[in-house]
mmCIF file of C-alpha atoms and ligand atoms in Angstrom:
data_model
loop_
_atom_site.group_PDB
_atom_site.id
_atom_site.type_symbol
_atom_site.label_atom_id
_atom_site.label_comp_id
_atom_site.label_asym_id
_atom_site.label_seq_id
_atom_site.Cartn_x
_atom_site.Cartn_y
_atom_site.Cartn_z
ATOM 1 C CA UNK M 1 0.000 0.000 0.000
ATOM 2 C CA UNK M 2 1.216 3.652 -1.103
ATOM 3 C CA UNK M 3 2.209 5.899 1.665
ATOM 4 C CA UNK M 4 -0.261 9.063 0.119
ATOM 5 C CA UNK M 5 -2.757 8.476 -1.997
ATOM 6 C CA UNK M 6 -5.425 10.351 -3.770
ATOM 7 C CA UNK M 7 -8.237 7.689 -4.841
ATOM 8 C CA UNK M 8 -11.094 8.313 -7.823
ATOM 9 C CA UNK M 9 -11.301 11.919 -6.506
ATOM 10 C CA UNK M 10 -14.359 13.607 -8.625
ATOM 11 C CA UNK M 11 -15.031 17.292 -7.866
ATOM 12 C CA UNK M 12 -18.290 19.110 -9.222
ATOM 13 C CA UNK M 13 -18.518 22.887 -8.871
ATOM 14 C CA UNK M 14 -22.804 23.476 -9.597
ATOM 15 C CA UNK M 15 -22.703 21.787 -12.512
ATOM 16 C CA UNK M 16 -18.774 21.900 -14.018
ATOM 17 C CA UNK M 17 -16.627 19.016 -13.590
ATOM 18 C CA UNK M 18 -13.025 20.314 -12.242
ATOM 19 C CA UNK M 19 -12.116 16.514 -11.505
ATOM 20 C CA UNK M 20 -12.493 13.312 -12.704
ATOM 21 C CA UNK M 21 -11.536 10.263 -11.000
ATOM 22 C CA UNK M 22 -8.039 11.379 -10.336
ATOM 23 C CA UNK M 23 -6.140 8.784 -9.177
ATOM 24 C CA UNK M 24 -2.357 9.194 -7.579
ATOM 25 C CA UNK M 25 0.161 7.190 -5.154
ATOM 26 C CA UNK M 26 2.972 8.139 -3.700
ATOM 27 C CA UNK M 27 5.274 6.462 -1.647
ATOM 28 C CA UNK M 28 6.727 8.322 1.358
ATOM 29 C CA UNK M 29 9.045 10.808 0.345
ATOM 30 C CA UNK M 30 8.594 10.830 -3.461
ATOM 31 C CA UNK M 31 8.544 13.829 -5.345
ATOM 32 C CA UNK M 32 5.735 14.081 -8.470
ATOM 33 C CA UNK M 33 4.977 16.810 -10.250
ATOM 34 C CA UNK M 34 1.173 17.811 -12.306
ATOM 35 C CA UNK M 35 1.343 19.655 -15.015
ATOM 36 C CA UNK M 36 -1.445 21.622 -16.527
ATOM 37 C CA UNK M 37 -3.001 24.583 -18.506
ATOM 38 C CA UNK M 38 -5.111 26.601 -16.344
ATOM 39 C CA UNK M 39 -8.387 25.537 -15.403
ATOM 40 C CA UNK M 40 -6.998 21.866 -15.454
ATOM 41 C CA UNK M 41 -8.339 21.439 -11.732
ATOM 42 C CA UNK M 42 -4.310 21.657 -10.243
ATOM 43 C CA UNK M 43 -5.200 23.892 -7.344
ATOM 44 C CA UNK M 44 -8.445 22.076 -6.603
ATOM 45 C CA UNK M 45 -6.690 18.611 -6.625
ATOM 46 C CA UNK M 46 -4.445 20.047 -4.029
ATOM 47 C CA UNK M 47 -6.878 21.747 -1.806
ATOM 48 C CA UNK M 48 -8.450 18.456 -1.895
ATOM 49 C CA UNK M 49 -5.436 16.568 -0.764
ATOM 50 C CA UNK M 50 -5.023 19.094 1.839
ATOM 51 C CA UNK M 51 -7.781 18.440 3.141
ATOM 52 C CA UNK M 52 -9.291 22.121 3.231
ATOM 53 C CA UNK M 53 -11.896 21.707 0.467
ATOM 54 C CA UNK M 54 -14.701 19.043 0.237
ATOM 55 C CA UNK M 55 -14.970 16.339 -2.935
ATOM 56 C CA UNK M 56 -17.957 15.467 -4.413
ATOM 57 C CA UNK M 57 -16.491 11.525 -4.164
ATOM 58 C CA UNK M 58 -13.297 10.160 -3.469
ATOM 59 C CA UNK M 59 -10.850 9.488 -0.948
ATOM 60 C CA UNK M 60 -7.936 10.696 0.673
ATOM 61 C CA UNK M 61 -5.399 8.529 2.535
ATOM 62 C CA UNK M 62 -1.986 9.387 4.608
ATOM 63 C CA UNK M 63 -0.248 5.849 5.737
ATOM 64 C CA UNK M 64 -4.083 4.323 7.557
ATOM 65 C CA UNK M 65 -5.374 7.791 8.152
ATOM 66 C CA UNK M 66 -8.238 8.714 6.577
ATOM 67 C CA UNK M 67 -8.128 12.521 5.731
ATOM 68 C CA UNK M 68 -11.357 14.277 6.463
ATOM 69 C CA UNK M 69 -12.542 17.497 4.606
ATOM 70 C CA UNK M 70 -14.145 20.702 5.909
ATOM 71 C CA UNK M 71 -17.446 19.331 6.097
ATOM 72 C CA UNK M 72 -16.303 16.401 8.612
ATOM 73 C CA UNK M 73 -13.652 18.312 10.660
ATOM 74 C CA UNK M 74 -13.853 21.439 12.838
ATOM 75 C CA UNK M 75 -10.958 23.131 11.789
ATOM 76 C CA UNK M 76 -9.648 21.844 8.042
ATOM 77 C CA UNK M 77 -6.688 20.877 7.445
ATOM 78 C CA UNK M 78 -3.380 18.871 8.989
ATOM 79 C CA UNK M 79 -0.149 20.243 10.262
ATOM 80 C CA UNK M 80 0.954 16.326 8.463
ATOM 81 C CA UNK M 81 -0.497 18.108 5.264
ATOM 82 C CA UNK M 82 1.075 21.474 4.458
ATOM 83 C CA UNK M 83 -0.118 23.493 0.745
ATOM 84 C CA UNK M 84 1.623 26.188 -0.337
ATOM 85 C CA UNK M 85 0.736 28.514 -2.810
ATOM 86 C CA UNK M 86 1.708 31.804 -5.010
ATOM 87 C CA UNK M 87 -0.290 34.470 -2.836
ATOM 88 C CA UNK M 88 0.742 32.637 0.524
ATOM 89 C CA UNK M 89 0.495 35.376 2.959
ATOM 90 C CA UNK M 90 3.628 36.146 5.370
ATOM 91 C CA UNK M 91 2.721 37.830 8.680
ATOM 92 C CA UNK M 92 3.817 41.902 7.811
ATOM 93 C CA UNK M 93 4.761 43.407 11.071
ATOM 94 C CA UNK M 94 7.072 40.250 12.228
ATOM 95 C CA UNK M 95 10.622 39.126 11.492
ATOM 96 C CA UNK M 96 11.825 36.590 9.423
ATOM 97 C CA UNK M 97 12.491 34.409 12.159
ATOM 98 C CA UNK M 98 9.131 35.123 14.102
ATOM 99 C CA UNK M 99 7.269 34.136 11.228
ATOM 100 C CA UNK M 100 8.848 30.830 11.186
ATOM 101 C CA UNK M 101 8.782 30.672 14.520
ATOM 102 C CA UNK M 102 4.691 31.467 14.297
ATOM 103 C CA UNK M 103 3.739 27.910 13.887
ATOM 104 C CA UNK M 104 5.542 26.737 17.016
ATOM 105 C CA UNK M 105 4.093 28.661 19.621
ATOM 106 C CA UNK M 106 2.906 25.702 21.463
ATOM 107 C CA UNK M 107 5.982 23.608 21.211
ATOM 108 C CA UNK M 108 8.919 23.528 23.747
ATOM 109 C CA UNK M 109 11.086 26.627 24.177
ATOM 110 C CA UNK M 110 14.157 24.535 23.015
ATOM 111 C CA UNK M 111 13.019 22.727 20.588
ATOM 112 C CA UNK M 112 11.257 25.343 19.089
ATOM 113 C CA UNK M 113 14.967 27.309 18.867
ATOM 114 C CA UNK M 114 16.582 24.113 17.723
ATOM 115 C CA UNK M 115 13.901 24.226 15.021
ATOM 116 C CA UNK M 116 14.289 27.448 13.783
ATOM 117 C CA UNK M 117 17.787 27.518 13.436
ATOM 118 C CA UNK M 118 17.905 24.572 11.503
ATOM 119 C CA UNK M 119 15.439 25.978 9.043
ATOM 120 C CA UNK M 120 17.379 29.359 8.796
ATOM 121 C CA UNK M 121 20.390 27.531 8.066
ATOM 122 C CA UNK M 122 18.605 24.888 5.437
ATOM 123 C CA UNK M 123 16.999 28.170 3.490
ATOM 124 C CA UNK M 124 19.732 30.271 4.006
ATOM 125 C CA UNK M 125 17.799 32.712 5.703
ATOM 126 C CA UNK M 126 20.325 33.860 8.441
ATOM 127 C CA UNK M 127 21.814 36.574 7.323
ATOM 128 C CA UNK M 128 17.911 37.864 6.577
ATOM 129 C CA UNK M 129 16.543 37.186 9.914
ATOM 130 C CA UNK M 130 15.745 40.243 11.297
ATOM 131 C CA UNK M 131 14.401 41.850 8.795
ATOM 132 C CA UNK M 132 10.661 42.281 7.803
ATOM 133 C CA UNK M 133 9.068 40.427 4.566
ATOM 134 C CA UNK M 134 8.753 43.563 2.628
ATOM 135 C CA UNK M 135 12.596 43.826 2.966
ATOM 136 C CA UNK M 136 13.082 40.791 1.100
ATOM 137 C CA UNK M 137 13.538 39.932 -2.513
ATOM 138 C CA UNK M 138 10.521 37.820 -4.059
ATOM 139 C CA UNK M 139 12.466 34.203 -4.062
ATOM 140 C CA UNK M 140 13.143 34.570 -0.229
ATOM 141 C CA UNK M 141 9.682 35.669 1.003
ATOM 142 C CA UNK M 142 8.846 32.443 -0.863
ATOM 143 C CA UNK M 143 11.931 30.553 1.280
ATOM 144 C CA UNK M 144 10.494 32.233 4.457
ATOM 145 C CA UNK M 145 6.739 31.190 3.338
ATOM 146 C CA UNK M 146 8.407 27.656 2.866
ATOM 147 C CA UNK M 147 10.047 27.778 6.047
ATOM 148 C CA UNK M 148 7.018 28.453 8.006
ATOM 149 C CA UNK M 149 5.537 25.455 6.051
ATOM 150 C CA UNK M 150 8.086 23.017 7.182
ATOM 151 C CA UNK M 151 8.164 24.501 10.383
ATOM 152 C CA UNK M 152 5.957 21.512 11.960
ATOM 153 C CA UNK M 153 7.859 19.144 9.662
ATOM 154 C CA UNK M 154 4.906 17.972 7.753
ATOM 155 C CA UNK M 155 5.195 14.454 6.063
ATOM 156 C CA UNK M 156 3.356 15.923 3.006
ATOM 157 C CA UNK M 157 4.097 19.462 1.119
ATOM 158 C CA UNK M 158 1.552 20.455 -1.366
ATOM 159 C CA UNK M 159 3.152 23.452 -4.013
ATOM 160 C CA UNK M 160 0.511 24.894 -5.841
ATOM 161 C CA UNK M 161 2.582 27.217 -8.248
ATOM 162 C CA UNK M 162 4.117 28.574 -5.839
ATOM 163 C CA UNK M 163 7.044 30.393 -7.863
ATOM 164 C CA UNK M 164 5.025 31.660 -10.739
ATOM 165 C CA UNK M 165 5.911 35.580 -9.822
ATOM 166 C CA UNK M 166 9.656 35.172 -9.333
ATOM 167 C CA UNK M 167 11.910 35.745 -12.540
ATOM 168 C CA UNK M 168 13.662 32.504 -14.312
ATOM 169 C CA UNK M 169 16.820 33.042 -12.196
ATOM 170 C CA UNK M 170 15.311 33.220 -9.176
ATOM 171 C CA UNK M 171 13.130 30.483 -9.469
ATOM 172 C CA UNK M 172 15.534 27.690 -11.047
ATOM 173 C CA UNK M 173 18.167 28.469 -8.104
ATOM 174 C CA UNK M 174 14.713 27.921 -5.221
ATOM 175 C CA UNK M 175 13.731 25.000 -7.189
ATOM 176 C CA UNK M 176 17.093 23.105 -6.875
ATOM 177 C CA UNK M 177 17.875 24.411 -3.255
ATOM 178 C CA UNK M 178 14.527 22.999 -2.243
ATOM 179 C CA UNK M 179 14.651 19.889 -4.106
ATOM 180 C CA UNK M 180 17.658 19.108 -2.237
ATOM 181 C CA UNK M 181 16.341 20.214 1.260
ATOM 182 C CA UNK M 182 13.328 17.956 0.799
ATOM 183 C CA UNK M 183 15.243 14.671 -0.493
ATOM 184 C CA UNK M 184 17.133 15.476 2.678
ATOM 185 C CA UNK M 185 13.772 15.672 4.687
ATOM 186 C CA UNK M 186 12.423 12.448 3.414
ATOM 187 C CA UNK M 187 8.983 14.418 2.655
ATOM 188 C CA UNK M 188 6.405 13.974 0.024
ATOM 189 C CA UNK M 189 6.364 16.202 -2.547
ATOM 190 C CA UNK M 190 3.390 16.743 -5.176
ATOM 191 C CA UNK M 191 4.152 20.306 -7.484
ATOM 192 C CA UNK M 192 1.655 21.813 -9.474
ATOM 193 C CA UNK M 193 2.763 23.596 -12.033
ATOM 194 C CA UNK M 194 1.464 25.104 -15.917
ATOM 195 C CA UNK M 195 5.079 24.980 -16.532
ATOM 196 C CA UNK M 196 6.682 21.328 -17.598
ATOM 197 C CA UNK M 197 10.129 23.427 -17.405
ATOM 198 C CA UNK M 198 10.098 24.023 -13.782
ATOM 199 C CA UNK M 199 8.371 20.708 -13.002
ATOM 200 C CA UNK M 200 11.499 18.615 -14.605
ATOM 201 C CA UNK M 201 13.942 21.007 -12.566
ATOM 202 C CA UNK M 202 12.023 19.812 -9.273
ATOM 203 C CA UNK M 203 11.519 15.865 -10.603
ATOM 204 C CA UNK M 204 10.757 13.766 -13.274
ATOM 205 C CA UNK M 205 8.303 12.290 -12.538
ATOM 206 C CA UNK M 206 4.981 13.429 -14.096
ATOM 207 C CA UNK M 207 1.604 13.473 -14.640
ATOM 208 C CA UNK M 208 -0.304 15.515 -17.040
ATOM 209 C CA UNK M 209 -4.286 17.163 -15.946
ATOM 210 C CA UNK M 210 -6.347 18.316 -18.932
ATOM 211 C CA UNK M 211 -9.539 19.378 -18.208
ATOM 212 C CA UNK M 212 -9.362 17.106 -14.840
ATOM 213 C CA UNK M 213 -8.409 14.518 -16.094
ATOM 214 C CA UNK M 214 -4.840 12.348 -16.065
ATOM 215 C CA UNK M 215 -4.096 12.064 -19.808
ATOM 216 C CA UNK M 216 -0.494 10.809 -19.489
ATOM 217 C CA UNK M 217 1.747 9.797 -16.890
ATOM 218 C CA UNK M 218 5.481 9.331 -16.886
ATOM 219 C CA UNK M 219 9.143 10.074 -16.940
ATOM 220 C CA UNK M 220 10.499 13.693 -19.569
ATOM 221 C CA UNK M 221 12.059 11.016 -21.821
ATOM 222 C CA UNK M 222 8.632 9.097 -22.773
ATOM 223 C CA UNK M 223 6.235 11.808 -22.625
ATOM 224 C CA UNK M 224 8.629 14.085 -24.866
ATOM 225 C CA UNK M 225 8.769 11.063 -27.422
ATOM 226 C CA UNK M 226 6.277 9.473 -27.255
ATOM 227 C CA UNK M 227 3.064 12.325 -26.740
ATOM 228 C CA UNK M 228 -0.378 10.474 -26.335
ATOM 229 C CA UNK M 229 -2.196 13.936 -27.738
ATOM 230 C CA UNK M 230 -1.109 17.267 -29.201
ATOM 231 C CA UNK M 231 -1.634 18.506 -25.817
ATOM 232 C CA UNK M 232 1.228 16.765 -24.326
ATOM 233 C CA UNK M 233 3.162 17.444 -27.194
ATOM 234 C CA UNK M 234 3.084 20.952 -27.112
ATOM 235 C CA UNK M 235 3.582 21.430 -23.331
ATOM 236 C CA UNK M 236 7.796 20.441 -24.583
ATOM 237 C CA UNK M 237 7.727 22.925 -27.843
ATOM 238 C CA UNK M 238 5.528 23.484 -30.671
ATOM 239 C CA UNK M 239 4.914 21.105 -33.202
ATOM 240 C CA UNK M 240 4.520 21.476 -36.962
ATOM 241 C CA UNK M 241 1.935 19.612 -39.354
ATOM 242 C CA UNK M 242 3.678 17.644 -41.952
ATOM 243 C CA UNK M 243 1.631 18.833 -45.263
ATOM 244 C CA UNK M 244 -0.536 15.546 -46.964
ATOM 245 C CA UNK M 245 -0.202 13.800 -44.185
ATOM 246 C CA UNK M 246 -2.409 12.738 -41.442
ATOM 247 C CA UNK M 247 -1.782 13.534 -37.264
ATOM 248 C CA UNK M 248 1.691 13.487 -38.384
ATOM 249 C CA UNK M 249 4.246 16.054 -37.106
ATOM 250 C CA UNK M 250 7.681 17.590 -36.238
ATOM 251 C CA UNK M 251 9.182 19.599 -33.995
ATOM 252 C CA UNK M 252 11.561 22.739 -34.629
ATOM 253 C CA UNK M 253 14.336 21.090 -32.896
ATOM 254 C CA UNK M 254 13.834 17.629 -35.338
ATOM 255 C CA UNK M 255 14.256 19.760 -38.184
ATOM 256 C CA UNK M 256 17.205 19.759 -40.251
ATOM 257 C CA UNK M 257 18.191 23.153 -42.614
ATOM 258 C CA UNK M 258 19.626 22.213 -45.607
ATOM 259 C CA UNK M 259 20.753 23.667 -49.211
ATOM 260 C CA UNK M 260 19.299 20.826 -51.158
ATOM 261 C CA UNK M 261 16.635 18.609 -50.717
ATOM 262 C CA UNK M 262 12.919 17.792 -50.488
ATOM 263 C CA UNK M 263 10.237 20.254 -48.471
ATOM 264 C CA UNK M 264 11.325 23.536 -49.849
ATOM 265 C CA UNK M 265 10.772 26.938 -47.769
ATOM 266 C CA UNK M 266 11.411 30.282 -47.499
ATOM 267 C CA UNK M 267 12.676 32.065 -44.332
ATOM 268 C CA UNK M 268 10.158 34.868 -43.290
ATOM 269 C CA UNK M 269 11.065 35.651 -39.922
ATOM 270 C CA UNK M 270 14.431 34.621 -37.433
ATOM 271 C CA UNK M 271 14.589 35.446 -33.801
ATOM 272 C CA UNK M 272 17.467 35.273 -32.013
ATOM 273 C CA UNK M 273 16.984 33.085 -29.006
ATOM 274 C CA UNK M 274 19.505 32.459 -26.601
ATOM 275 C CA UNK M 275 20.684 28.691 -27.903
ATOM 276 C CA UNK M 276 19.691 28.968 -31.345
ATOM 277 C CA UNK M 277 17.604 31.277 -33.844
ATOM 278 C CA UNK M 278 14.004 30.706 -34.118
ATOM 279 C CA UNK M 279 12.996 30.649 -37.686
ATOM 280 C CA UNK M 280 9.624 30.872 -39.807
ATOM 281 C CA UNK M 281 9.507 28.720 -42.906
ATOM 282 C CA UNK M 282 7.012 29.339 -45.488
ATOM 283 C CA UNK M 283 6.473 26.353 -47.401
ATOM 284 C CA UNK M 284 6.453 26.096 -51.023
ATOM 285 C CA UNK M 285 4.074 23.746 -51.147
ATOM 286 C CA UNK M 286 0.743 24.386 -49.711
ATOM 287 C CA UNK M 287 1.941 27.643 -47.917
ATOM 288 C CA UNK M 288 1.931 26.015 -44.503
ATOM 289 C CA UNK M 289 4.271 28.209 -42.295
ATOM 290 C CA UNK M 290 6.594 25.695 -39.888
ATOM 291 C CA UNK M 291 8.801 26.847 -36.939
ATOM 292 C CA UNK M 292 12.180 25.491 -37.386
ATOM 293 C CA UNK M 293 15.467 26.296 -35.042
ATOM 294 C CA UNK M 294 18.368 26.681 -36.663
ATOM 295 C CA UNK M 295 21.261 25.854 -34.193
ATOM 296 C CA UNK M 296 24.217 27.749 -35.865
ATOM 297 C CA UNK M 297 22.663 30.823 -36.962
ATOM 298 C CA UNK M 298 22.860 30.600 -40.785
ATOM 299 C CA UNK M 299 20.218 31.241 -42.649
ATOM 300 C CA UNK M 300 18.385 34.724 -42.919
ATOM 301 C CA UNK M 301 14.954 36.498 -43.674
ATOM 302 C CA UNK M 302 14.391 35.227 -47.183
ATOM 303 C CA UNK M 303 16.802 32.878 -47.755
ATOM 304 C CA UNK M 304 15.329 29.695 -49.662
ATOM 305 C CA UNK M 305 15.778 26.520 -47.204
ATOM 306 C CA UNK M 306 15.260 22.455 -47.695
ATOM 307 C CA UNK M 307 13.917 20.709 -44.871
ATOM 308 C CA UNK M 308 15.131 17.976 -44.199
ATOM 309 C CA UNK M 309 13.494 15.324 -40.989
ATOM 310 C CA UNK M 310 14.184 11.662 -39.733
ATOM 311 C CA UNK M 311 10.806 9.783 -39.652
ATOM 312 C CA UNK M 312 11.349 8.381 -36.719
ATOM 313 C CA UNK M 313 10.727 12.132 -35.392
ATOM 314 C CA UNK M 314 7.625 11.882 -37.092
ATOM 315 C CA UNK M 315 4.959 12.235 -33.935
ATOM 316 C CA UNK M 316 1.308 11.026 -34.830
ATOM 317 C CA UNK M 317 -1.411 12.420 -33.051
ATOM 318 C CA UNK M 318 -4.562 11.480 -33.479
ATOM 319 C CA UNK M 319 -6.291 14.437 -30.881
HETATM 320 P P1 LIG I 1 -6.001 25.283 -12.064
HETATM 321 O O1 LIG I 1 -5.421 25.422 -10.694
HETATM 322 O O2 LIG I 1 -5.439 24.141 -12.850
HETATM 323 O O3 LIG I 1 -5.942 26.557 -12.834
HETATM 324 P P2 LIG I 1 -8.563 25.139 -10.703
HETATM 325 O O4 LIG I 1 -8.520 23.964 -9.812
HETATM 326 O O5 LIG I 1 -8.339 26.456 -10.063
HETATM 327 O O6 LIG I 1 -7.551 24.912 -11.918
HETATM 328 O O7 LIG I 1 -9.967 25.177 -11.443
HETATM 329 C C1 LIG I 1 -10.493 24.075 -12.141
HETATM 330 C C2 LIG I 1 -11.878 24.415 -12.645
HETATM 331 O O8 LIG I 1 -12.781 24.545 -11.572
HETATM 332 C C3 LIG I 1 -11.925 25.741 -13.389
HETATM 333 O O9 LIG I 1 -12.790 25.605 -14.477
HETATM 334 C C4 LIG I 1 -12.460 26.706 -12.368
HETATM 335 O O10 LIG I 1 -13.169 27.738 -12.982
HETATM 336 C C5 LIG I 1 -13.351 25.827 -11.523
HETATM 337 N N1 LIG I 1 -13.380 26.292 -10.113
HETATM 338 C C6 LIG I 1 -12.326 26.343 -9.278
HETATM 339 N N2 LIG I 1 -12.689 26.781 -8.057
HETATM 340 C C7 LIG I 1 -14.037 27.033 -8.128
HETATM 341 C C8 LIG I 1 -15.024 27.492 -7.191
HETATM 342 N N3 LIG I 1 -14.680 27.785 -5.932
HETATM 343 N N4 LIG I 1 -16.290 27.604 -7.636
HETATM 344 C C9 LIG I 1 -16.635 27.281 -8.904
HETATM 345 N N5 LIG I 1 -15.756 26.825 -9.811
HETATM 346 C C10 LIG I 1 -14.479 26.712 -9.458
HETATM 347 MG MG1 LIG I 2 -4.304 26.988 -9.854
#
């Protein structure tokens, strides 16, 4: 038996479906990351697991504990159980370290000390820990906010987007520190994200929501390869439709640029990305306009192209 698990959970809001039968186990202290668009039902799921919103069915299980929702338990939620989110609220008018320190009140003066330092030191908030949230950067109001989460070292930590308003640099350098803070914990780890990028950073293992429900499951190798649906696909890079062909497709990076050859196009817009230049490719035949990256920079706006692609590639998607 799994160590959390999340079984045929079906939400209803009035009549809209947000969930359908999701189905998840985890073992203790595995990491898993869902990935979907918005509106997939990712923050409901988690709310759900949390234990601070009501499903229409389904159950939720921690080891042999049944976890109850709001509408069979005084005050929702579990200190085992911890969700954070984007908007998760720091207390203003206290210090760094009295914010941690905020959800040990009732423990022991010592440990609650022994706690607190260790956390500082984990986050790397020392150095930070008299000041006041507002005199922090973004990415460590988030550590602080994740801080005060693991405060009562909870077996479970719910992150529900939480570092969708810190910039790229920021949030790659959090994701790693935490990742390795949290193997270190032993605790179970289930990331919600829109963004398959950051997901892979924290884990590979993952599970994709559309419209509520789990359309593919697996490792970044197999789902980028081997898509079940255009909307898998396309949550790695774009995808082009081969002309004449049914479902069948390529992706810029499969592409080859050539001088001679079969598909002709011609270059009508290049970008200049940071690893390669992002071009536009009118093709000859049947006008279709592909996105094709072209690693060393050659060709320009107007230059003729061949394509050139390995069928094995070739992605067919029926939906
Ligand atoms: P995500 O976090 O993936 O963006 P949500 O779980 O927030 O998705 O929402 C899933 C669906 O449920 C959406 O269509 C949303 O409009 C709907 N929904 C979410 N919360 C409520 C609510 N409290 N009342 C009614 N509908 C809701
Ligand atoms: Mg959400």
């Amino acid at each position: 038996m799994s160590y959390f698990s999340l079984r045929q959970i079906t939400k209803t809001y009035d009549s809209q479906t947000a969930l359908q039968e999701f189905t998840l186990e985890l073992e203790k202290g595995e990491m898993i990351a869902i990935v979907g668009e918005s509106g997939s039902g990712k923050s409901t799921l988690l709310r759900i697991a949390a234990g601070l919103t009501a499903q229409t069915s389904g159950e939720v299980w921690l080891g042999d504990q049944k976890i109850l929702n709001p509408s069979q338990k005084l005050v929702p939620g579990y200190d085992e159980i911890k969700l954070i989110h984007q908007d998760y609220q720091l207390f203003p008018a206290v210090t760094v370290e009295e914010n941690i320190a905020r959800p040990l009140l009732q423990f022991d003066v010592n440990y609650r000390e022994q706690r607190i330092q260790r956390l500082l030191d984990q986050l790397g908030l020392n150095a930070y820990k008299e000041r006041l949230p507002r005199q922090l950067s973004g990415g460590q109001q988030q550590k602080v906010a994740i801080a005060q989460a693991l405060a009562v070292e909870p077996e479970v930590l719910l992150l529900d987007e939480p570092f969708s308003h810190l910039d790229a640099i920021q949030k790659r350098k959090l994701i790693l520190e935490l990742k390795e803070l949290l193997q270190e914990m032993g605790t179970t780890v289930i990331f919600v994200t829109h963004d398959l990028d950051d997901a892979l950073r924290l884990t590979d293992s993952v599970v994709i929501l559309q419209k509520g429900k789990v359309v593919q499951k697996g490792n970044s190798k197999d789902l980028c390869e081997h898509p079940k649906s255009r909307y898998v696909a396309r949550l790695f890079s774009s995808i082009n439709l081969i002309p004449d062909r049914f479902n069948s497709y390529i992706r810029p990076s499969d592409i080859r640029l050539r001088t001679k050859g079969e598909i002709l196009g011609h270059v009508i817009d290049s970008r200049f990305l940071v690893h390669y230049n992002s071009l536009l490719v009118r093709l000859k035949n049947g006008g279709e306009i592909w996105e094709v990256d072209d690693p060393v920079r050659k060709y320009k706006i107007g230059d003729r192209v061949y394509l050139h692609f390995d069928e094995e590639k070739v992605l067919v998607l029926k939906s």
